[in-house]
Coordinates of N, CA, C and O in Angstrom, one line a residue:
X1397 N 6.2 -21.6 -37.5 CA 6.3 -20.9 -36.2 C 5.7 -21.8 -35.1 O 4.7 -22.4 -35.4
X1398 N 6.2 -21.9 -33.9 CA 6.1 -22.5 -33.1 C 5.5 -22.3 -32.2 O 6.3 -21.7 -31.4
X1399 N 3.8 -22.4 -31.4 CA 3.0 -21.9 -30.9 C 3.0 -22.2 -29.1 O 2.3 -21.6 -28.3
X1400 N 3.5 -23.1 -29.0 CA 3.2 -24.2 -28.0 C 4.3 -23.5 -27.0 O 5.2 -22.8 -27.4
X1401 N 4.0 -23.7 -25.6 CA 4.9 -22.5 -24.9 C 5.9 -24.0 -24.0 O 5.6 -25.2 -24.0
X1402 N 7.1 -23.4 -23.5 CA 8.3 -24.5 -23.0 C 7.3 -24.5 -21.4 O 6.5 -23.6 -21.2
X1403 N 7.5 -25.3 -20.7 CA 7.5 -25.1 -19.7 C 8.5 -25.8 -18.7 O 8.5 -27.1 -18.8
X1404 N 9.4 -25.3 -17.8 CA 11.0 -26.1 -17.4 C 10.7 -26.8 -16.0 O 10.5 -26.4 -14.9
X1405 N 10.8 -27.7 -16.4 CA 10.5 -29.3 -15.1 C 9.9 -27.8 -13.9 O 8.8 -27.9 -13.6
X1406 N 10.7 -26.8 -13.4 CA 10.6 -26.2 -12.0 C 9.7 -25.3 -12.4 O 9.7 -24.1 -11.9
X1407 N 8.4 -25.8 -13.6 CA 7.4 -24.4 -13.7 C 7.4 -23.5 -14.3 O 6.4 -22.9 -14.7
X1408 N 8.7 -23.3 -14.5 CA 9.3 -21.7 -15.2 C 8.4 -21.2 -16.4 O 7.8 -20.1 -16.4
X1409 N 8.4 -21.9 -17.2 CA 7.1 -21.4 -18.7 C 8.5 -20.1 -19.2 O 9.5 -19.8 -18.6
X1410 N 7.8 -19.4 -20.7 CA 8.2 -18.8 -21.5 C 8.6 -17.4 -20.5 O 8.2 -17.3 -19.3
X1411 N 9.3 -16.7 -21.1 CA 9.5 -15.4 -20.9 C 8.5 -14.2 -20.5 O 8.6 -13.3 -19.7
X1412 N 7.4 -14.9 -21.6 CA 6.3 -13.6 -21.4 C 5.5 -14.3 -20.2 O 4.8 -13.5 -19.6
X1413 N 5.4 -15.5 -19.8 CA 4.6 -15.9 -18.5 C 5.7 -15.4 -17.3 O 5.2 -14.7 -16.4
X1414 N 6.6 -15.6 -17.3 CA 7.4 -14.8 -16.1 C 7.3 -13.6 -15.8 O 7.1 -13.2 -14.7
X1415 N 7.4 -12.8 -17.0 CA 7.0 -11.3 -16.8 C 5.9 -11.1 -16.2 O 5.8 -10.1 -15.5
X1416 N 5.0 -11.7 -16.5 CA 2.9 -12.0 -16.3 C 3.3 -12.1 -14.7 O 3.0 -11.2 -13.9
X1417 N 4.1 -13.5 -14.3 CA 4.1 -13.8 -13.1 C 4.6 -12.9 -12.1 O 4.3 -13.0 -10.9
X1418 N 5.4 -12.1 -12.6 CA 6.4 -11.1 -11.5 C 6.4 -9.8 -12.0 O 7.5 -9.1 -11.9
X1419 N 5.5 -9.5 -12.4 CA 4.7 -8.1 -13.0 C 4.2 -7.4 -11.8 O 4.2 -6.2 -12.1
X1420 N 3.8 -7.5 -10.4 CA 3.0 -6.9 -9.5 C 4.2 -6.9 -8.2 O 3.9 -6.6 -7.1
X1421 N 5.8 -7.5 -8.7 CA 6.6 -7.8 -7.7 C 7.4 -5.8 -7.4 O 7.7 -5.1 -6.4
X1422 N 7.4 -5.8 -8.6 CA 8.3 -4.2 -8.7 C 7.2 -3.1 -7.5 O 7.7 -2.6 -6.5
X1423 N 5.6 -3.1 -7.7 CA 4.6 -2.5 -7.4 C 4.9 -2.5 -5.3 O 5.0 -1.8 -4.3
X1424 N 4.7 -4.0 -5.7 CA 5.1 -4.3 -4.2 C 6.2 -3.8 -3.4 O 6.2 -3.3 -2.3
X1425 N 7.4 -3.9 -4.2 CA 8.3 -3.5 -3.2 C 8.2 -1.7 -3.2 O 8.4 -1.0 -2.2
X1426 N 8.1 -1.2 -4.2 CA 7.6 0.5 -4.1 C 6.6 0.6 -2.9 O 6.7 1.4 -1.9
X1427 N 5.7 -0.1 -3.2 CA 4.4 0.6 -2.3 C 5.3 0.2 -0.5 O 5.2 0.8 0.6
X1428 N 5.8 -0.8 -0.8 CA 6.0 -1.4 0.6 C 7.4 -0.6 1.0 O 7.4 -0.2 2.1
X1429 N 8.3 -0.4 0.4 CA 9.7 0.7 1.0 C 8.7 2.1 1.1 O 8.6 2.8 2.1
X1430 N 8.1 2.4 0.3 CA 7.5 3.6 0.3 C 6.9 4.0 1.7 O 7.2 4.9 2.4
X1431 N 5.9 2.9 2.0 CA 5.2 3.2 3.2 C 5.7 2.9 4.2 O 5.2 3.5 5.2
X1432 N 7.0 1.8 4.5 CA 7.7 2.2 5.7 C 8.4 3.4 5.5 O 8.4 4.2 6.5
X1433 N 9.0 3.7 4.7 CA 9.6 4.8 4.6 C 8.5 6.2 5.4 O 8.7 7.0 6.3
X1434 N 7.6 6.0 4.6 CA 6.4 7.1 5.3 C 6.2 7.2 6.9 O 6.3 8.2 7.7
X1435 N 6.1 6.0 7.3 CA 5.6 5.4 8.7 C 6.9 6.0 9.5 O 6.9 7.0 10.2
X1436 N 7.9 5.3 9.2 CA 9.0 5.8 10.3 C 9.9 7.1 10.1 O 10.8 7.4 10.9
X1437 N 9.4 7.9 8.9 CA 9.6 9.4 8.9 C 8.9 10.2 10.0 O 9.5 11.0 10.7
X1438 N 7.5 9.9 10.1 CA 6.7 10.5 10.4 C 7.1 10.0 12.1 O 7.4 11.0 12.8
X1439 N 7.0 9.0 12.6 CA 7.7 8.6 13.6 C 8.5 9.3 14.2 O 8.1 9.8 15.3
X1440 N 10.0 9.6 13.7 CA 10.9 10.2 14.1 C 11.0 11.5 14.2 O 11.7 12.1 15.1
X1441 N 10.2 12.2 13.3 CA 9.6 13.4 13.4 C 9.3 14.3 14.4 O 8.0 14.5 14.5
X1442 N 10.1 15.1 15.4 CA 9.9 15.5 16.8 C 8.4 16.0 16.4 O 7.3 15.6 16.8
X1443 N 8.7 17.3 15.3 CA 7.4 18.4 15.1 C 6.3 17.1 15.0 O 5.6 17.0 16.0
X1444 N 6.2 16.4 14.0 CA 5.1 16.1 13.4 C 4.1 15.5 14.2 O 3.0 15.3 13.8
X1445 N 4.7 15.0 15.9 CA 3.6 14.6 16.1 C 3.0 15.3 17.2 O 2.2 14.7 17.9
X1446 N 3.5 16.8 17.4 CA 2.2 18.0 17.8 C 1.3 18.1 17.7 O 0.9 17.7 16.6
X1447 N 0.4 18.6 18.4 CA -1.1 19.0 18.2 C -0.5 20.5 17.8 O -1.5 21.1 17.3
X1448 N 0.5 21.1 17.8 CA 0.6 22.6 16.7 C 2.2 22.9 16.5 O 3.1 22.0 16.4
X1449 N 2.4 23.8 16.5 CA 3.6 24.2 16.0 C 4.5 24.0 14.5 O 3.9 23.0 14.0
X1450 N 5.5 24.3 13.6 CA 5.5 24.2 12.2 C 6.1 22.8 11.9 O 7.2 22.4 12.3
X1451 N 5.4 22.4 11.3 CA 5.5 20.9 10.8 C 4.8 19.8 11.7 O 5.2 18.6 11.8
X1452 N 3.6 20.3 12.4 CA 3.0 19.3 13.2 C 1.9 18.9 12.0 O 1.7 19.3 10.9
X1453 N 1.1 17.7 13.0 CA 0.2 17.3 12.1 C -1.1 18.1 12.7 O -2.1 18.1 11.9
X1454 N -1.1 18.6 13.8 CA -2.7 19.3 14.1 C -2.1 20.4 13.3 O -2.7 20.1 12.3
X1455 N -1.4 21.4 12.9 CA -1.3 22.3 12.1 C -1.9 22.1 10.2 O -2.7 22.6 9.4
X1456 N -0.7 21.0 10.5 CA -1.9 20.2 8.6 C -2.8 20.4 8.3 O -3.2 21.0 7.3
X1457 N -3.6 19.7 9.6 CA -5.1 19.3 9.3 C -5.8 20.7 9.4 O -6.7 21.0 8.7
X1458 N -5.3 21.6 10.6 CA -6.1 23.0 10.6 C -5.8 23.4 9.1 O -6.9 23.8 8.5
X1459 N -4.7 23.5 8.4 CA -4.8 24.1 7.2 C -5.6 23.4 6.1 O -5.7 24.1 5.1
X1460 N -6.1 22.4 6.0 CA -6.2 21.5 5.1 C -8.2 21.5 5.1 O -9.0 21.1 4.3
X1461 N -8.3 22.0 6.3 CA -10.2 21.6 6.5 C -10.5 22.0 5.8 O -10.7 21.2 4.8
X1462 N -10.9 23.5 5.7 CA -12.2 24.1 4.8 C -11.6 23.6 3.1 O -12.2 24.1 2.1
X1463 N -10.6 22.7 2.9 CA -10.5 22.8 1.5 C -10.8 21.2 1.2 O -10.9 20.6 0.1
X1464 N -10.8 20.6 2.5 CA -10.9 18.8 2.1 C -12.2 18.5 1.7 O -13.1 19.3 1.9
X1465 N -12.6 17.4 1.1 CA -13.5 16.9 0.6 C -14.4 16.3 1.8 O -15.7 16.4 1.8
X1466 N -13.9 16.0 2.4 CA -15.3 15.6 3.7 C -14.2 15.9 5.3 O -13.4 15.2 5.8
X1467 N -14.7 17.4 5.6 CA -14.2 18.1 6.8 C -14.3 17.1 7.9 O -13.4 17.0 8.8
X1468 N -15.5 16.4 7.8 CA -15.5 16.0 9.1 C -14.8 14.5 9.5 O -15.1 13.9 10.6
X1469 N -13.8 14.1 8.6 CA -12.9 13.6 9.0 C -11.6 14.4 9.7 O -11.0 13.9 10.6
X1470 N -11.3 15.2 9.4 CA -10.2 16.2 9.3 C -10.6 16.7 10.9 O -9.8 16.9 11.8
X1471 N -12.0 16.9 10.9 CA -12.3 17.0 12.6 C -11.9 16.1 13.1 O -11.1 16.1 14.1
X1472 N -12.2 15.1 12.7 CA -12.1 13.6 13.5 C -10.1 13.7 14.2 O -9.3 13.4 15.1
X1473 N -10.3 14.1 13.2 CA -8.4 14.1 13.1 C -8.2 14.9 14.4 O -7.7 14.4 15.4
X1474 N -8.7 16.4 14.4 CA -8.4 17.6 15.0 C -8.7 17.0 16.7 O -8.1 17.6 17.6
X1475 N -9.6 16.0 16.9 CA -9.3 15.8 18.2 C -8.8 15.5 19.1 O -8.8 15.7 20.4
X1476 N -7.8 14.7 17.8 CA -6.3 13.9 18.9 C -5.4 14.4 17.8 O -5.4 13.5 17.0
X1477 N -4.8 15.2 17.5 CA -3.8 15.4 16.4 C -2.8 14.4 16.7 O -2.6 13.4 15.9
X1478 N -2.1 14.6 17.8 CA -1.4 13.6 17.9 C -1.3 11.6 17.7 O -0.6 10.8 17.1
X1479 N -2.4 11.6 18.6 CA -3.0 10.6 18.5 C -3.5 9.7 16.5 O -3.3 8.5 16.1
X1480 N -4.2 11.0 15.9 CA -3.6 10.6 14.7 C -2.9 10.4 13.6 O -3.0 9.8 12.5
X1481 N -1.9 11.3 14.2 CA -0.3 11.4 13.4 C 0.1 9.8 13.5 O 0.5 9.1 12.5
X1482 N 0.0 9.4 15.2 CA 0.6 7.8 15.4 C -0.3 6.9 15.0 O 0.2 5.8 14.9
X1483 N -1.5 6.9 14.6 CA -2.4 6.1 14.0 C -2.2 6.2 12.4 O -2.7 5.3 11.8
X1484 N -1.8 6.9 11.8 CA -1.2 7.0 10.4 C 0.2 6.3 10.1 O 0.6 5.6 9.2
X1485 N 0.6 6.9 11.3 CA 2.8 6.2 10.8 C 2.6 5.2 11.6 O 3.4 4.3 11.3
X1486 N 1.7 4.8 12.6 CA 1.8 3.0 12.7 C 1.3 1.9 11.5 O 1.5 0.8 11.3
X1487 N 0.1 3.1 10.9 CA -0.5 2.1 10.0 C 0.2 1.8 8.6 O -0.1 0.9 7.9
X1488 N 1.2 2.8 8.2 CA 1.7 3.4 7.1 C 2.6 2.1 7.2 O 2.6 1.2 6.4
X1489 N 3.6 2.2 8.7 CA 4.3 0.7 8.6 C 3.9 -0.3 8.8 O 4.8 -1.2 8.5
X1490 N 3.0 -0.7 9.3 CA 2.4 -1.7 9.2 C 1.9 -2.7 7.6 O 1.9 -3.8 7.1
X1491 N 1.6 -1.5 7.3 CA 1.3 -1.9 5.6 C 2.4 -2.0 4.7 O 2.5 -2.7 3.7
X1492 N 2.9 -1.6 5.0 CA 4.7 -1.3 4.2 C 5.4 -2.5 4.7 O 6.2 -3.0 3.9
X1493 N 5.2 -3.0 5.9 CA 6.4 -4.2 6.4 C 5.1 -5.5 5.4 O 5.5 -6.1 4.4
X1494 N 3.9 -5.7 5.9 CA 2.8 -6.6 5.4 C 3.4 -6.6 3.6 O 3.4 -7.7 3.1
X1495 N 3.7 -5.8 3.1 CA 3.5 -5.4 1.8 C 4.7 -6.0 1.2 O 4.7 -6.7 0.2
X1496 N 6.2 -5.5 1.8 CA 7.3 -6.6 1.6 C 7.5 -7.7 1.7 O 8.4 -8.4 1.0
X1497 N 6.6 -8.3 2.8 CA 6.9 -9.5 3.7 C 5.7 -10.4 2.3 O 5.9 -11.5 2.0
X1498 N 4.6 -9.6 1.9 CA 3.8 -11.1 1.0 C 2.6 -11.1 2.1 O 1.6 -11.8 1.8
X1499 N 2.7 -10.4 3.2 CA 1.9 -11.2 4.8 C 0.2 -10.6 4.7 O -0.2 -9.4 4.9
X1500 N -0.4 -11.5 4.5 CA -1.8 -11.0 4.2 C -1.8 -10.1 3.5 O -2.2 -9.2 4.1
X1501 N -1.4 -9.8 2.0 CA -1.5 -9.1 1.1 C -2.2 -8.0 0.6 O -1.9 -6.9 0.2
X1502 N -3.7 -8.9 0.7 CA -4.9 -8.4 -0.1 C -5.3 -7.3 1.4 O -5.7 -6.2 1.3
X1503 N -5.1 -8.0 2.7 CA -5.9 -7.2 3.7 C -4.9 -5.8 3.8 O -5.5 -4.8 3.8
X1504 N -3.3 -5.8 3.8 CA -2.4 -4.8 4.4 C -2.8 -4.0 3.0 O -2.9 -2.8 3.3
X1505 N -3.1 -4.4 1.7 CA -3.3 -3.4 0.2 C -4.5 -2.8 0.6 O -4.7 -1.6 0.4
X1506 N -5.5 -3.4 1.2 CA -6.7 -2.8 1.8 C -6.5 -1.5 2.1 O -6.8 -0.5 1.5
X1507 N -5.8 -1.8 3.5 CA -5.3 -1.2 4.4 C -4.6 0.3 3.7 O -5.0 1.4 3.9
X1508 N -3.7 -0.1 2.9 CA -3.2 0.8 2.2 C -3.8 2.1 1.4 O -3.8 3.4 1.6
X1509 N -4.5 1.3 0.4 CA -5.9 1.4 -0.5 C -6.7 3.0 0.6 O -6.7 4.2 0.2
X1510 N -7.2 2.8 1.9 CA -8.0 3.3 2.9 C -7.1 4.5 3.6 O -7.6 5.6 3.8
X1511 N -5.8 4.4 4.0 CA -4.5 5.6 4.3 C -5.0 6.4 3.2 O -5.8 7.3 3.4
X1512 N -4.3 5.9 1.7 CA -4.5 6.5 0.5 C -5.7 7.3 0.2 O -5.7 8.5 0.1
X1513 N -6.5 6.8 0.2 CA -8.3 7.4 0.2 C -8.2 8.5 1.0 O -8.2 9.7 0.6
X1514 N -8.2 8.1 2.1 CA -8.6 8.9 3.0 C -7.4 10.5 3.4 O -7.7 11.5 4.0
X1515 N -6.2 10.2 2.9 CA -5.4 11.0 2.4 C -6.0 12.1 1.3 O -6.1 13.3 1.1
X1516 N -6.1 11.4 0.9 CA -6.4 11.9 -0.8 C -7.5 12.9 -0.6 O -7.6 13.8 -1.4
X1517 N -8.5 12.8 0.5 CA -10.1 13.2 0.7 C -9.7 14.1 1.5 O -10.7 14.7 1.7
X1518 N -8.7 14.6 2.1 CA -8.3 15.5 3.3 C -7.3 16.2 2.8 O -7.6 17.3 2.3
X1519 N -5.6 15.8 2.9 CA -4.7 16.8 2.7 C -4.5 17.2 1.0 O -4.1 18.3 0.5
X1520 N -4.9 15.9 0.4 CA -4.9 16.5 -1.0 C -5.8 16.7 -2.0 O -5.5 17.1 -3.1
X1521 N -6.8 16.5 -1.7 CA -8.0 17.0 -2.1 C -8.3 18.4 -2.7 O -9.0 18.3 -3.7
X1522 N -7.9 19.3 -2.5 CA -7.2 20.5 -3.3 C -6.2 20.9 -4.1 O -5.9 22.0 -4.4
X1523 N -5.8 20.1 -4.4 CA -4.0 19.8 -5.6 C -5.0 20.6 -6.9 O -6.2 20.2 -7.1
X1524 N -4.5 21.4 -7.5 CA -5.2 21.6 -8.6 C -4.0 21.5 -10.1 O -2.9 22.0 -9.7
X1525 N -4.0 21.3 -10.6 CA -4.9 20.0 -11.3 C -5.0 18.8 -10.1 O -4.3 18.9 -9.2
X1526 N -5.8 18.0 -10.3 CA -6.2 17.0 -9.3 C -4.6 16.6 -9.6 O -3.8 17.0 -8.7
X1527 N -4.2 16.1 -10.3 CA -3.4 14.6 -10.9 C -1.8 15.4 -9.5 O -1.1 14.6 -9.0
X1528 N -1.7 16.5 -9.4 CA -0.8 17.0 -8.4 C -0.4 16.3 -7.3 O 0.8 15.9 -7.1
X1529 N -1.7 16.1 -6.5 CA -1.9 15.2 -5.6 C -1.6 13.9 -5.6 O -2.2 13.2 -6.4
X1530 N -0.6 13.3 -4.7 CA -0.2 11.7 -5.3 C -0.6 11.2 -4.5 O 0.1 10.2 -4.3
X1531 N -1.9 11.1 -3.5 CA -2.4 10.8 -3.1 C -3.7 9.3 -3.6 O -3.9 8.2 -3.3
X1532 N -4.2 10.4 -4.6 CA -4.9 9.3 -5.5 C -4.1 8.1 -6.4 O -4.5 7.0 -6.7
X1533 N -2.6 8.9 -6.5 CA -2.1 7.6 -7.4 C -2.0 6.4 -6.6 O -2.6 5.4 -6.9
X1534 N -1.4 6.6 -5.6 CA -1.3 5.2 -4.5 C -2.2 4.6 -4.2 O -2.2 3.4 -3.8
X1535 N -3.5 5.5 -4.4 CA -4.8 4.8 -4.0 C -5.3 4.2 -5.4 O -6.4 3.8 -5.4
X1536 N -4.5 4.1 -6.6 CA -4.7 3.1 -7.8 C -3.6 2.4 -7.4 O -3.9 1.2 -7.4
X1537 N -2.7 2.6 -7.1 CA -1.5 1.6 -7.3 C -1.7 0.6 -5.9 O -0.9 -0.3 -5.7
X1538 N -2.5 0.8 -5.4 CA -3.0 -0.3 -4.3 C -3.9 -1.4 -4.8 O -3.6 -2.5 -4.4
X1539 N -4.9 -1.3 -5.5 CA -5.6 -1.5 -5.8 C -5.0 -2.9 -7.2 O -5.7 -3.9 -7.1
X1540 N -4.4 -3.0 -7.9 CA -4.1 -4.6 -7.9 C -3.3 -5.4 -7.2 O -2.9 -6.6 -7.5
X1541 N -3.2 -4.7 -6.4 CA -2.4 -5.4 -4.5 C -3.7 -6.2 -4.1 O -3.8 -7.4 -3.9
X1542 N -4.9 -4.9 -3.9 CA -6.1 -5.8 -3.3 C -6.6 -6.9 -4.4 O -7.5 -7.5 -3.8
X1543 N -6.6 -7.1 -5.1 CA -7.3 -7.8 -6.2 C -6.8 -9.7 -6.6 O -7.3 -10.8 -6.8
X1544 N -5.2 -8.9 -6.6 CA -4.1 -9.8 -7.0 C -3.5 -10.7 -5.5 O -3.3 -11.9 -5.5
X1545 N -3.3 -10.0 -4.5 CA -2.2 -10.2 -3.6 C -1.0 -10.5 -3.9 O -0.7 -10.1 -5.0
X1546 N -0.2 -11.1 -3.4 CA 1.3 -11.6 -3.7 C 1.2 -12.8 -4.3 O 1.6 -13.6 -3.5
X1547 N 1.0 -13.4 -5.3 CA 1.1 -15.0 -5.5 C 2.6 -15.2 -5.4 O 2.9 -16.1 -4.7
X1548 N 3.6 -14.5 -5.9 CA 5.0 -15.5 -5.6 C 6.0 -13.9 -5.0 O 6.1 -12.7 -5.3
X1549 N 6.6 -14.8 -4.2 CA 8.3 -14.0 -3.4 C 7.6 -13.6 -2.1 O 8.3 -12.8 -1.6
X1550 N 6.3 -14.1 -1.4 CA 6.1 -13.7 0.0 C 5.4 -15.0 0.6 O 5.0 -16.1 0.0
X1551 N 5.3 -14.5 2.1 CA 5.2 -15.3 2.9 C 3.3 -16.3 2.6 O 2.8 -17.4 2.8
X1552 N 3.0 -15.1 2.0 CA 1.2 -15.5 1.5 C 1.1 -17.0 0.3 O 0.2 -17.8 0.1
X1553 N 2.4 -16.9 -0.3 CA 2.9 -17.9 -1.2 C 2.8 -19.7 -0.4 O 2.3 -20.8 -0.6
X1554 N 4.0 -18.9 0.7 CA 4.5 -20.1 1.6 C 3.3 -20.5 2.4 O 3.3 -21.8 2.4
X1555 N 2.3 -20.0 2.9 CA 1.4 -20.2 3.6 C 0.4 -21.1 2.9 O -0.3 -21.9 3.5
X1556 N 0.4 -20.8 1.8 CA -0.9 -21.5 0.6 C -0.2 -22.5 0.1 O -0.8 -23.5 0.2
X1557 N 0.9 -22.6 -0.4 CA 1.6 -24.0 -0.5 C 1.7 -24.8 0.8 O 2.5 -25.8 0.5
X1558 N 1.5 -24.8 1.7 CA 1.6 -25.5 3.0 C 0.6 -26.0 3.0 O 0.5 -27.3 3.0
X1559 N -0.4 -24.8 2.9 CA -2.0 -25.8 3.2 C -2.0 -26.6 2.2 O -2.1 -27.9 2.3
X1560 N -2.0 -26.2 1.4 CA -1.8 -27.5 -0.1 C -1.1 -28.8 0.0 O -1.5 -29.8 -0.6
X1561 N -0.1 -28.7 0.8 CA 0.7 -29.9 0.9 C 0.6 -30.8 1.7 O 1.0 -32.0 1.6
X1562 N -0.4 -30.2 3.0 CA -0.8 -31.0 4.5 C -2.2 -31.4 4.0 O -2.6 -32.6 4.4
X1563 N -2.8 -30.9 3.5 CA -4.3 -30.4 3.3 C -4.6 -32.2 2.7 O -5.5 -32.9 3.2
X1564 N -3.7 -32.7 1.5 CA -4.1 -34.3 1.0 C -3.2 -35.6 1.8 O -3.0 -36.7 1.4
X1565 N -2.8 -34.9 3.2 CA -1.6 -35.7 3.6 C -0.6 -35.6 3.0 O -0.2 -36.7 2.9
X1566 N 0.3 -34.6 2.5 CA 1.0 -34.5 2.1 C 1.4 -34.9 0.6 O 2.5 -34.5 0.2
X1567 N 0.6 -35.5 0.0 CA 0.6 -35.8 -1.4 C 0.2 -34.7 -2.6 O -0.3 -33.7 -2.3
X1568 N 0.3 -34.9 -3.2 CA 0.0 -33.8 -4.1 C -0.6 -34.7 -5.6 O -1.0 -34.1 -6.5

């Protein structure tokens, strides 16, 4: 049996090292279609970005207080409902475009990681059984985004091979 792994002039290595290497690529493009998808729903959304009426977001959060985990975000919210509907669907895409693109990885998974949380602490925080709430899943499935970042198929790739390449004069 043959223990020693191939590796092909362009890097490539065995099968199970490719899978290793492009194992967090599937994650990425979910989380990243996901949250533009989120961002520019919410966007377009005449109701949602009300301070009341059905399907606004100050309506949400009024229903959502007395049952969230820390109210006094959910206040925070109620000040500008509006104001934080567009502070969610900008950040939602923001993270979602960052998250396709490879572009600062670990910070937009952050970023992500913090929507999610703080989601999870307000509108779903009451899901009973907890696991209802998919709130908390996103806020795991962010989390080897922040850890890992993109190492290959984004721009965070191209960026770190650059410096690498200028960095000895161009030698390697």
């Amino acid at each position: 049996m043959r223990t020693d792994v191939y590796t092909s002039p362009g890097g490539g290595g065995n099968r199970r090292d490719n899978a290793a290497r492009y194992a967090l690529l599937p994650l990425r493009i979910f989380l990243g279609v996901t949250f533009v998808y989120a961002g520019l729903d919410k966007l377009t959304d005449s109701a949602f970005m009300k301070d009341a009426g059905a399907g606004s977001v100050g309506d949400m959060m009024r229903a959502v207080r007395d049952s969230s985990a820390v109210p006094a975000l959910v206040d925070l919210a109620l000040k500008s409902p509006a104001g934080f509907g567009y502070a969610i669907a900008l950040g939602e895409l923001a993270v979602g475009i960052g998250t396709l693109l490879g572009l600062l990885t670990r910070l937009v998974a952050l970023g992500g990681a913090l929507i999610s949380l703080s989601l999870w602490l307000t509108v779903s925080w009451a899901a009973d059984p907890y696991y209802y709430g998919n709130d908390l899943a996103y806020l795991m499935a962010w989390l080897p985004l922040v850890l890992a970042g993109a190492p290959l198929l984004s721009l965070d790739a191209v960026l770190r091979s650059r410096r690498r390449g200028t960095a000895g004069g161009g030698y390697r």
